[in-house]
Amino acid sequence: MSKASAFAAFDPTSPLGPYELERREPGPRDVQIEILYCGVCHSDLHTVKSEWAGTVYPCVPGHEIVGRVSKVGAEVKGFAVGALAGVGCMVDACRTCASCSAGLEQYCDRSATVYTYNTKDKLGPGPVTYGGYSSQIVVDEAFCLRISDKLALAAAAPLLCAGVTTWSPLKHWGAGKGKKVGVVGLGGLGHMAVKFSHAFGAHTVMFTTSAGKAEDARRLGADEVVIGKDVDALKKHAGSFDLIIDTVSASHDLDTYTQLLGRDGTLTMLGVPEQPHPSPGIGRLIGKRRSIAGSLIGGIRETQDMLDFCAEHGIVSDIELIPIQQINEAYTRMVKSDVKYRFVIDMASLATR
Ligand code: NAP
Ligand code: ZN
Ligand code: ZN
């Protein structure tokens, strides 16, 4: 076993603070990664505050991990010491069921997906997995991603969750030329959804509650921006969308968006708020055979496809780089929707506490 320094939450309300944890020695198919940067996802905050219940403390969050390989097991084929590597939201699954075989390990039919943090850990020394707010991690190479050195490394970290979580539904529901796509909420997920939707050639409309983000939304690739409950603007878009991706982290009224879908349009929910949304009006759904759907992160194969596409097209996240000592302040700002557009932790700061 080897030691790793980290930042952890010790209960739902106290600030995160320094913590030391143990990682397993790399097995034959394991890769040990020295973590250089880790993105800060709103899911980290939901988990730290136990808003989804079931958080095991101490909790070390972080699932947008990039770094350099520092050790490999004897059977590892795809990664060499010194190579760049990434880890997203999952570190294992059953690997043999129909969903895993289809490259959709997040939907493992045996519910055996092991998330990067706060999931029962059969391999490691701790009761649960510990994430990327730490100096190193050990992961089976089947769940490690290759990162091109063409990408700015810190800004590539959020691709591992915010990137693939928006890429996957945009691909699944066919965002592209001739399609009209809405994105609700301009945060970490939302800004990647706008970038990808624009890159795929869809007519992209941003829905934000923050008037101050309108200009950025256009710069990120939105063709149109609707601010808050601008009734006239909403009316103009009624019945016109093929797909709306909802990334909002808080409970809200879904009817605002279902009525904007065209026939057979889909509102895909990505946000997982602590409190449920008010029940949507069924009349609005049956009238045009509209759907409300959900989507969870993305599989390992599609994560690699997304990373390769980003390297080819020069797409990364817009980030604010912070030392880990500022993580609690970052969470406070995230709750206020004040992030442009993803915090990324510079893990070198762990050594300077
Ligand atoms: P984030 O950076 O905090 O962005 C969320 C955005 O939602 C905010 O910037 C804000 O955008 C909008 N918003 C927040 N509170 C709102 C409210 N009360 N009413 C209306 N809009 C509000 O969060 P994130 O990291 O992108 O994550 C978003 C959600 O997705 C979280 O619930 C997270 O847990 C979840 N998530 C799901 C998956 C998945 O696999 N499905 C993966 C990762 C994260 P504006 O200022 O533009 O209004
Ligand atoms: Zn995430
Ligand atoms: Zn499986």
Short mmCIF file of C-alpha atoms and ligand atoms in Angstrom, two decimals:
data_model
loop_
_atom_site.label_atom_id
_atom_site.label_comp_id
_atom_site.label_asym_id
_atom_site.label_seq_id
_atom_site.Cartn_x
_atom_site.Cartn_y
_atom_site.Cartn_z
CA MET A 1 0.00 0.00 0.00
CA SER A 2 1.07 3.58 -0.49
CA LYS A 3 0.02 6.79 1.16
CA ALA A 4 -1.71 9.66 -0.61
CA SER A 5 -2.38 13.12 0.71
CA ALA A 6 -5.90 14.37 0.12
CA PHE A 7 -8.68 16.74 1.11
CA ALA A 8 -11.78 15.19 2.63
CA ALA A 9 -15.18 16.06 4.01
CA PHE A 10 -15.61 14.71 7.54
CA ASP A 11 -19.33 15.40 7.93
CA PRO A 12 -22.09 17.11 5.88
CA THR A 13 -21.54 20.63 7.18
CA SER A 14 -17.89 21.23 8.18
CA PRO A 15 -15.38 22.57 5.65
CA LEU A 16 -13.22 20.07 3.78
CA GLY A 17 -9.73 19.69 5.22
CA PRO A 18 -6.47 17.74 4.87
CA TYR A 19 -6.61 13.96 5.10
CA GLU A 20 -4.21 11.10 4.45
CA LEU A 21 -5.41 7.90 2.82
CA GLU A 22 -3.95 4.64 1.58
CA ARG A 23 -4.10 3.35 -1.99
CA ARG A 24 -3.64 -0.29 -2.96
CA GLU A 25 -0.38 -1.37 -4.54
CA PRO A 26 -0.95 -1.60 -8.30
CA GLY A 27 -2.04 -5.14 -9.29
CA PRO A 28 -1.06 -6.70 -12.66
CA ARG A 29 -3.63 -4.64 -14.63
CA ASP A 30 -3.51 -1.47 -12.53
CA VAL A 31 -2.18 1.94 -13.36
CA GLN A 32 -0.99 4.30 -10.64
CA ILE A 33 -1.51 7.95 -11.57
CA GLU A 34 0.09 10.97 -9.98
CA ILE A 35 -2.83 13.40 -10.06
CA LEU A 36 -1.99 16.82 -11.50
CA TYR A 37 -5.48 18.37 -11.81
CA CYS A 38 -8.98 17.50 -10.69
CA GLY A 39 -12.19 19.26 -11.72
CA VAL A 40 -14.90 20.21 -9.22
CA CYS A 41 -18.33 18.83 -10.17
CA HIS A 42 -21.61 19.80 -8.52
CA SER A 43 -21.98 16.06 -7.76
CA ASP A 44 -18.96 16.42 -5.43
CA LEU A 45 -20.90 19.06 -3.53
CA HIS A 46 -24.17 17.06 -3.44
CA THR A 47 -22.19 14.09 -2.07
CA VAL A 48 -20.13 16.05 0.46
CA LYS A 49 -23.29 17.59 1.89
CA SER A 50 -25.02 14.16 1.77
CA GLU A 51 -27.82 15.68 -0.30
CA TRP A 52 -28.32 12.29 -1.97
CA ALA A 53 -27.98 10.47 1.38
CA GLY A 54 -25.56 7.57 1.85
CA THR A 55 -22.31 9.52 2.04
CA VAL A 56 -19.60 7.65 3.95
CA TYR A 57 -17.22 9.98 5.82
CA PRO A 58 -14.44 10.81 5.50
CA CYS A 59 -15.37 11.43 1.86
CA VAL A 60 -12.71 12.31 -0.72
CA PRO A 61 -14.58 13.56 -3.82
CA GLY A 62 -13.29 14.25 -7.34
CA HIS A 63 -14.01 12.42 -10.61
CA GLU A 64 -12.46 14.68 -13.23
CA ILE A 65 -8.92 13.42 -12.83
CA VAL A 66 -5.90 13.96 -15.07
CA GLY A 67 -2.31 13.15 -14.29
CA ARG A 68 0.81 11.22 -15.20
CA VAL A 69 1.29 7.49 -14.88
CA SER A 70 3.78 6.76 -12.11
CA LYS A 71 3.63 2.92 -11.97
CA VAL A 72 2.05 0.14 -14.05
CA GLY A 73 1.29 -3.52 -13.34
CA ALA A 74 3.04 -6.27 -15.32
CA GLU A 75 0.07 -6.91 -17.66
CA VAL A 76 -0.79 -3.28 -18.47
CA LYS A 77 -0.66 -2.73 -22.24
CA GLY A 78 -2.09 0.71 -22.95
CA PHE A 79 -0.21 2.95 -20.51
CA ALA A 80 3.48 3.46 -19.82
CA VAL A 81 5.15 5.29 -16.95
CA GLY A 82 5.25 9.00 -17.78
CA ALA A 83 2.16 8.94 -20.04
CA LEU A 84 -0.81 11.23 -19.46
CA ALA A 85 -3.93 9.48 -18.16
CA GLY A 86 -7.41 10.40 -17.03
CA VAL A 87 -10.04 8.89 -14.74
CA GLY A 88 -13.69 9.86 -14.80
CA CYS A 89 -16.69 8.85 -12.72
CA MET A 90 -16.19 5.07 -12.75
CA VAL A 91 -13.33 2.76 -11.78
CA ASP A 92 -14.98 -0.65 -12.33
CA ALA A 93 -18.15 -2.55 -13.28
CA CYS A 94 -19.07 -6.22 -13.89
CA ARG A 95 -17.62 -5.97 -17.44
CA THR A 96 -19.62 -8.92 -18.80
CA CYS A 97 -23.35 -8.01 -18.77
CA ALA A 98 -25.09 -6.71 -21.89
CA SER A 99 -24.68 -3.05 -20.90
CA CYS A 100 -21.00 -3.42 -19.95
CA SER A 101 -20.37 -5.35 -23.19
CA ALA A 102 -22.02 -2.50 -25.11
CA GLY A 103 -19.53 -0.08 -23.53
CA LEU A 104 -22.14 1.39 -21.19
CA GLU A 105 -20.62 0.43 -17.84
CA GLN A 106 -22.56 3.19 -16.08
CA TYR A 107 -25.74 1.20 -16.77
CA CYS A 108 -24.24 -2.16 -15.63
CA ASP A 109 -27.13 -4.64 -15.49
CA ARG A 110 -25.74 -6.16 -12.31
CA SER A 111 -25.57 -2.72 -10.66
CA ALA A 112 -21.87 -3.43 -10.19
CA THR A 113 -20.62 -0.02 -11.33
CA VAL A 114 -17.93 1.18 -8.92
CA TYR A 115 -17.90 4.96 -8.86
CA THR A 116 -14.65 6.80 -8.35
CA TYR A 117 -15.65 7.88 -4.85
CA ASN A 118 -18.13 6.90 -2.14
CA THR A 119 -18.75 3.37 -3.49
CA LYS A 120 -18.00 0.15 -1.57
CA ASP A 121 -14.43 -0.77 -2.44
CA LYS A 122 -13.60 -4.48 -2.67
CA LEU A 123 -10.02 -3.87 -3.81
CA GLY A 124 -8.75 -0.98 -1.74
CA PRO A 125 -7.87 -0.63 1.93
CA GLY A 126 -10.78 1.72 2.73
CA PRO A 127 -14.51 0.93 3.10
CA VAL A 128 -15.32 3.07 0.04
CA THR A 129 -13.51 4.42 -2.99
CA TYR A 130 -11.70 7.75 -2.68
CA GLY A 131 -11.62 10.25 -5.53
CA GLY A 132 -9.34 12.77 -7.13
CA TYR A 133 -8.89 15.46 -4.47
CA SER A 134 -5.70 13.54 -3.71
CA SER A 135 -2.12 13.14 -4.79
CA GLN A 136 -2.47 9.75 -6.52
CA ILE A 137 -4.95 7.04 -7.48
CA VAL A 138 -4.71 3.39 -8.56
CA VAL A 139 -7.17 2.28 -11.27
CA ASP A 140 -7.52 -0.75 -13.56
CA GLU A 141 -6.34 0.26 -17.01
CA ALA A 142 -9.74 -0.69 -18.46
CA PHE A 143 -11.12 2.41 -16.70
CA CYS A 144 -8.22 4.75 -17.56
CA LEU A 145 -8.47 7.19 -20.47
CA ARG A 146 -5.76 8.35 -22.82
CA ILE A 147 -5.30 12.14 -22.87
CA SER A 148 -3.69 13.82 -25.85
CA ASP A 149 -0.79 16.16 -25.13
CA LYS A 150 -2.45 18.55 -27.60
CA LEU A 151 -4.98 19.45 -24.90
CA ALA A 152 -4.31 22.02 -22.16
CA LEU A 153 -4.16 19.55 -19.31
CA ALA A 154 -5.92 21.46 -16.50
CA ALA A 155 -8.74 22.48 -18.85
CA ALA A 156 -9.08 18.89 -20.08
CA ALA A 157 -9.88 17.56 -16.59
CA PRO A 158 -13.60 18.53 -16.68
CA LEU A 159 -14.03 16.56 -19.91
CA LEU A 160 -13.91 13.41 -17.76
CA CYS A 161 -17.35 14.17 -16.25
CA ALA A 162 -18.91 17.41 -17.53
CA GLY A 163 -17.64 16.58 -21.03
CA VAL A 164 -18.87 13.01 -21.41
CA THR A 165 -22.08 13.60 -19.44
CA THR A 166 -23.21 16.11 -22.07
CA TRP A 167 -21.57 14.41 -25.07
CA SER A 168 -23.39 11.14 -24.42
CA PRO A 169 -27.02 12.41 -24.57
CA LEU A 170 -26.25 14.81 -27.43
CA LYS A 171 -24.97 11.84 -29.44
CA HIS A 172 -27.71 9.46 -28.27
CA TRP A 173 -30.53 11.86 -29.22
CA GLY A 174 -28.88 12.86 -32.49
CA ALA A 175 -27.84 16.50 -31.98
CA GLY A 176 -26.43 17.75 -35.27
CA LYS A 177 -27.10 19.74 -38.42
CA GLY A 178 -30.77 20.56 -38.93
CA LYS A 179 -31.61 19.93 -35.25
CA LYS A 180 -32.60 22.50 -32.65
CA VAL A 181 -31.06 21.87 -29.22
CA GLY A 182 -31.67 23.71 -25.95
CA VAL A 183 -29.33 23.71 -22.97
CA VAL A 184 -30.69 24.70 -19.56
CA GLY A 185 -28.21 26.02 -16.95
CA LEU A 186 -24.83 27.51 -17.80
CA GLY A 187 -22.52 25.79 -15.31
CA GLY A 188 -19.93 23.05 -15.71
CA LEU A 189 -22.17 20.65 -17.64
CA GLY A 190 -24.08 23.40 -19.45
CA HIS A 191 -21.03 25.08 -20.94
CA MET A 192 -19.75 21.77 -22.32
CA ALA A 193 -23.22 20.97 -23.73
CA VAL A 194 -23.21 24.29 -25.61
CA LYS A 195 -19.71 23.71 -26.96
CA PHE A 196 -20.52 20.19 -28.18
CA SER A 197 -23.97 21.04 -29.57
CA HIS A 198 -22.41 23.90 -31.54
CA ALA A 199 -19.53 21.67 -32.71
CA PHE A 200 -22.05 19.07 -33.94
CA GLY A 201 -23.76 21.76 -36.02
CA ALA A 202 -27.08 21.98 -34.14
CA HIS A 203 -28.90 25.29 -33.73
CA THR A 204 -28.20 25.83 -30.03
CA VAL A 205 -30.26 27.88 -27.58
CA MET A 206 -29.02 28.59 -24.05
CA PHE A 207 -31.47 28.98 -21.17
CA THR A 208 -29.89 30.72 -18.18
CA THR A 209 -31.15 32.40 -15.02
CA SER A 210 -28.01 34.58 -14.97
CA ALA A 211 -28.30 37.61 -17.27
CA GLY A 212 -24.57 38.24 -16.82
CA LYS A 213 -23.72 34.98 -18.59
CA ALA A 214 -25.49 35.81 -21.90
CA GLU A 215 -22.41 37.11 -23.67
CA ASP A 216 -20.35 34.12 -22.55
CA ALA A 217 -23.09 31.77 -23.76
CA ARG A 218 -22.77 33.25 -27.26
CA ARG A 219 -19.00 33.03 -27.14
CA LEU A 220 -19.25 29.37 -26.11
CA GLY A 221 -21.39 28.63 -29.17
CA ALA A 222 -25.04 29.48 -28.41
CA ASP A 223 -26.95 30.86 -31.41
CA GLU A 224 -29.62 32.33 -29.10
CA VAL A 225 -29.90 33.01 -25.38
CA VAL A 226 -33.07 33.12 -23.27
CA ILE A 227 -32.76 34.69 -19.83
CA GLY A 228 -34.92 33.54 -16.93
CA LYS A 229 -38.68 33.44 -17.41
CA ASP A 230 -38.78 35.89 -20.35
CA VAL A 231 -42.33 34.92 -21.37
CA ASP A 232 -42.17 36.46 -24.86
CA ALA A 233 -38.86 34.78 -25.63
CA LEU A 234 -40.17 31.43 -24.37
CA LYS A 235 -43.34 31.78 -26.46
CA LYS A 236 -41.26 32.36 -29.56
CA HIS A 237 -39.62 28.94 -29.07
CA ALA A 238 -42.84 27.02 -28.23
CA GLY A 239 -43.08 23.59 -29.87
CA SER A 240 -39.78 23.93 -31.74
CA PHE A 241 -37.02 21.91 -30.07
CA ASP A 242 -35.82 18.42 -30.98
CA LEU A 243 -33.87 18.07 -27.74
CA ILE A 244 -33.41 20.04 -24.54
CA ILE A 245 -30.60 19.10 -22.14
CA ASP A 246 -31.40 20.18 -18.57
CA THR A 247 -28.29 20.55 -16.37
CA VAL A 248 -29.86 22.49 -13.49
CA SER A 249 -28.71 21.36 -10.04
CA ALA A 250 -31.84 22.56 -8.19
CA SER A 251 -35.53 21.66 -8.26
CA HIS A 252 -37.52 23.62 -10.88
CA ASP A 253 -40.61 23.62 -13.07
CA LEU A 254 -40.16 21.29 -16.05
CA ASP A 255 -43.28 22.50 -17.89
CA THR A 256 -41.35 25.61 -18.90
CA TYR A 257 -39.24 23.36 -21.13
CA THR A 258 -41.56 20.50 -22.15
CA GLN A 259 -43.82 23.04 -23.89
CA LEU A 260 -40.87 24.15 -26.01
CA LEU A 261 -40.39 20.64 -27.48
CA GLY A 262 -41.70 19.84 -30.94
CA ARG A 263 -43.49 16.58 -31.78
CA ASP A 264 -41.43 13.64 -30.48
CA GLY A 265 -39.00 16.05 -28.82
CA THR A 266 -37.11 15.00 -25.68
CA LEU A 267 -36.24 16.84 -22.50
CA THR A 268 -33.22 14.99 -21.10
CA MET A 269 -32.56 15.50 -17.41
CA LEU A 270 -28.94 15.51 -16.26
CA GLY A 271 -29.13 17.46 -12.99
CA VAL A 272 -29.85 15.50 -9.82
CA PRO A 273 -31.25 18.03 -7.32
CA GLU A 274 -31.61 17.26 -3.64
CA GLN A 275 -35.37 17.98 -3.76
CA PRO A 276 -37.62 16.50 -6.49
CA HIS A 277 -38.95 18.65 -9.34
CA PRO A 278 -42.67 19.46 -9.20
CA SER A 279 -44.58 16.82 -11.18
CA PRO A 280 -44.64 17.81 -14.88
CA GLY A 281 -47.97 18.39 -16.66
CA ILE A 282 -48.92 15.24 -18.56
CA GLY A 283 -51.15 17.16 -21.01
CA ARG A 284 -48.07 18.89 -22.38
CA LEU A 285 -46.40 15.52 -23.00
CA ILE A 286 -49.24 13.63 -24.69
CA GLY A 287 -50.15 16.57 -26.95
CA LYS A 288 -47.01 16.14 -29.05
CA ARG A 289 -45.76 12.69 -27.96
CA ARG A 290 -43.00 14.44 -26.03
CA SER A 291 -40.61 12.57 -23.70
CA ILE A 292 -38.84 13.35 -20.49
CA ALA A 293 -35.70 11.22 -20.23
CA GLY A 294 -32.55 10.98 -18.15
CA SER A 295 -28.92 10.21 -18.90
CA LEU A 296 -26.03 9.18 -16.64
CA ILE A 297 -22.43 10.17 -17.45
CA GLY A 298 -21.08 8.09 -20.39
CA GLY A 299 -19.31 4.77 -21.00
CA ILE A 300 -15.55 4.33 -21.19
CA ARG A 301 -15.50 3.89 -24.97
CA GLU A 302 -17.52 7.02 -25.62
CA THR A 303 -15.41 8.93 -23.09
CA GLN A 304 -12.33 8.05 -25.15
CA ASP A 305 -14.15 9.03 -28.37
CA MET A 306 -15.08 12.36 -26.80
CA LEU A 307 -11.50 13.00 -25.61
CA ASP A 308 -10.14 12.19 -29.08
CA PHE A 309 -12.73 14.50 -30.70
CA CYS A 310 -11.73 17.28 -28.27
CA ALA A 311 -8.05 16.83 -29.13
CA GLU A 312 -8.86 17.01 -32.83
CA HIS A 313 -11.14 20.05 -32.54
CA GLY A 314 -9.30 21.93 -29.78
CA ILE A 315 -12.17 21.73 -27.30
CA VAL A 316 -11.53 22.03 -23.56
CA SER A 317 -13.39 23.44 -20.59
CA ASP A 318 -13.31 27.11 -19.52
CA ILE A 319 -11.81 26.90 -16.06
CA GLU A 320 -10.84 28.75 -12.91
CA LEU A 321 -7.72 27.08 -11.51
CA ILE A 322 -7.62 27.00 -7.69
CA PRO A 323 -5.35 25.65 -4.97
CA ILE A 324 -7.08 22.95 -2.94
CA GLN A 325 -7.13 25.27 0.06
CA GLN A 326 -9.84 27.27 -1.76
CA ILE A 327 -12.19 24.33 -2.23
CA ASN A 328 -14.71 25.44 0.42
CA GLU A 329 -14.96 28.92 -1.11
CA ALA A 330 -15.38 27.29 -4.53
CA TYR A 331 -18.33 25.25 -3.21
CA THR A 332 -19.93 28.40 -1.79
CA ARG A 333 -19.64 30.07 -5.19
CA MET A 334 -20.96 27.00 -6.99
CA VAL A 335 -24.14 27.05 -4.90
CA LYS A 336 -24.63 30.67 -6.07
CA SER A 337 -24.19 29.66 -9.76
CA ASP A 338 -21.02 31.77 -9.74
CA VAL A 339 -18.54 29.59 -11.63
CA LYS A 340 -16.89 30.37 -14.97
CA TYR A 341 -17.37 27.60 -15.86
CA ARG A 342 -15.56 24.89 -13.94
CA PHE A 343 -13.25 25.04 -10.96
CA VAL A 344 -10.19 22.84 -11.39
CA ILE A 345 -7.87 22.07 -8.48
CA ASP A 346 -4.13 22.38 -9.08
CA MET A 347 -3.02 19.34 -7.13
CA ALA A 348 0.51 20.71 -6.65
CA SER A 349 -1.12 22.85 -3.93
CA LEU A 350 -1.63 19.73 -1.77
CA ALA A 351 2.08 19.85 -0.92
CA THR A 352 1.91 23.48 0.27
CA ARG A 353 -0.55 23.31 3.10
P1 NAP B 1 -23.01 23.79 -11.80
O1 NAP B 1 -21.71 24.05 -12.45
O2 NAP B 1 -23.26 24.27 -10.42
O3 NAP B 1 -24.15 24.35 -12.80
C1 NAP B 1 -25.52 24.27 -12.52
C2 NAP B 1 -26.22 25.45 -13.18
O4 NAP B 1 -27.62 25.30 -12.97
C3 NAP B 1 -25.89 26.80 -12.58
O5 NAP B 1 -24.73 27.37 -13.08
C4 NAP B 1 -27.12 27.62 -12.96
O6 NAP B 1 -27.01 28.06 -14.31
C5 NAP B 1 -28.24 26.59 -12.91
N1 NAP B 1 -28.97 26.68 -11.64
C6 NAP B 1 -28.51 26.45 -10.40
N2 NAP B 1 -29.48 26.62 -9.48
C7 NAP B 1 -30.59 26.97 -10.17
C8 NAP B 1 -31.94 27.25 -9.81
N3 NAP B 1 -32.33 27.26 -8.53
N4 NAP B 1 -32.84 27.53 -10.79
C9 NAP B 1 -32.44 27.54 -12.08
N5 NAP B 1 -31.17 27.29 -12.49
C10 NAP B 1 -30.27 27.01 -11.55
O7 NAP B 1 -23.30 22.21 -11.74
P2 NAP B 1 -22.77 21.03 -12.71
O8 NAP B 1 -21.50 20.50 -12.18
O9 NAP B 1 -22.87 21.47 -14.11
O10 NAP B 1 -23.88 19.91 -12.40
C11 NAP B 1 -25.25 20.16 -12.68
C12 NAP B 1 -26.11 19.04 -12.13
O11 NAP B 1 -25.84 17.84 -12.87
C13 NAP B 1 -25.84 18.67 -10.68
O12 NAP B 1 -27.07 18.31 -10.05
C14 NAP B 1 -24.94 17.45 -10.78
O13 NAP B 1 -24.97 16.61 -9.66
C15 NAP B 1 -25.54 16.78 -11.98
N6 NAP B 1 -24.66 15.84 -12.69
C16 NAP B 1 -25.26 14.79 -13.30
C17 NAP B 1 -24.51 13.92 -14.04
C18 NAP B 1 -25.19 12.80 -14.76
O14 NAP B 1 -24.54 11.83 -15.08
N7 NAP B 1 -26.48 12.92 -15.06
C19 NAP B 1 -23.13 14.07 -14.13
C20 NAP B 1 -22.55 15.17 -13.50
C21 NAP B 1 -23.31 16.06 -12.79
P3 NAP B 1 -27.51 29.55 -14.78
O15 NAP B 1 -26.73 30.50 -13.92
O16 NAP B 1 -27.14 29.57 -16.20
O17 NAP B 1 -28.97 29.58 -14.55
ZN ZN B 2 -19.45 14.93 -12.15
ZN ZN B 3 -22.16 -5.00 -16.06
#
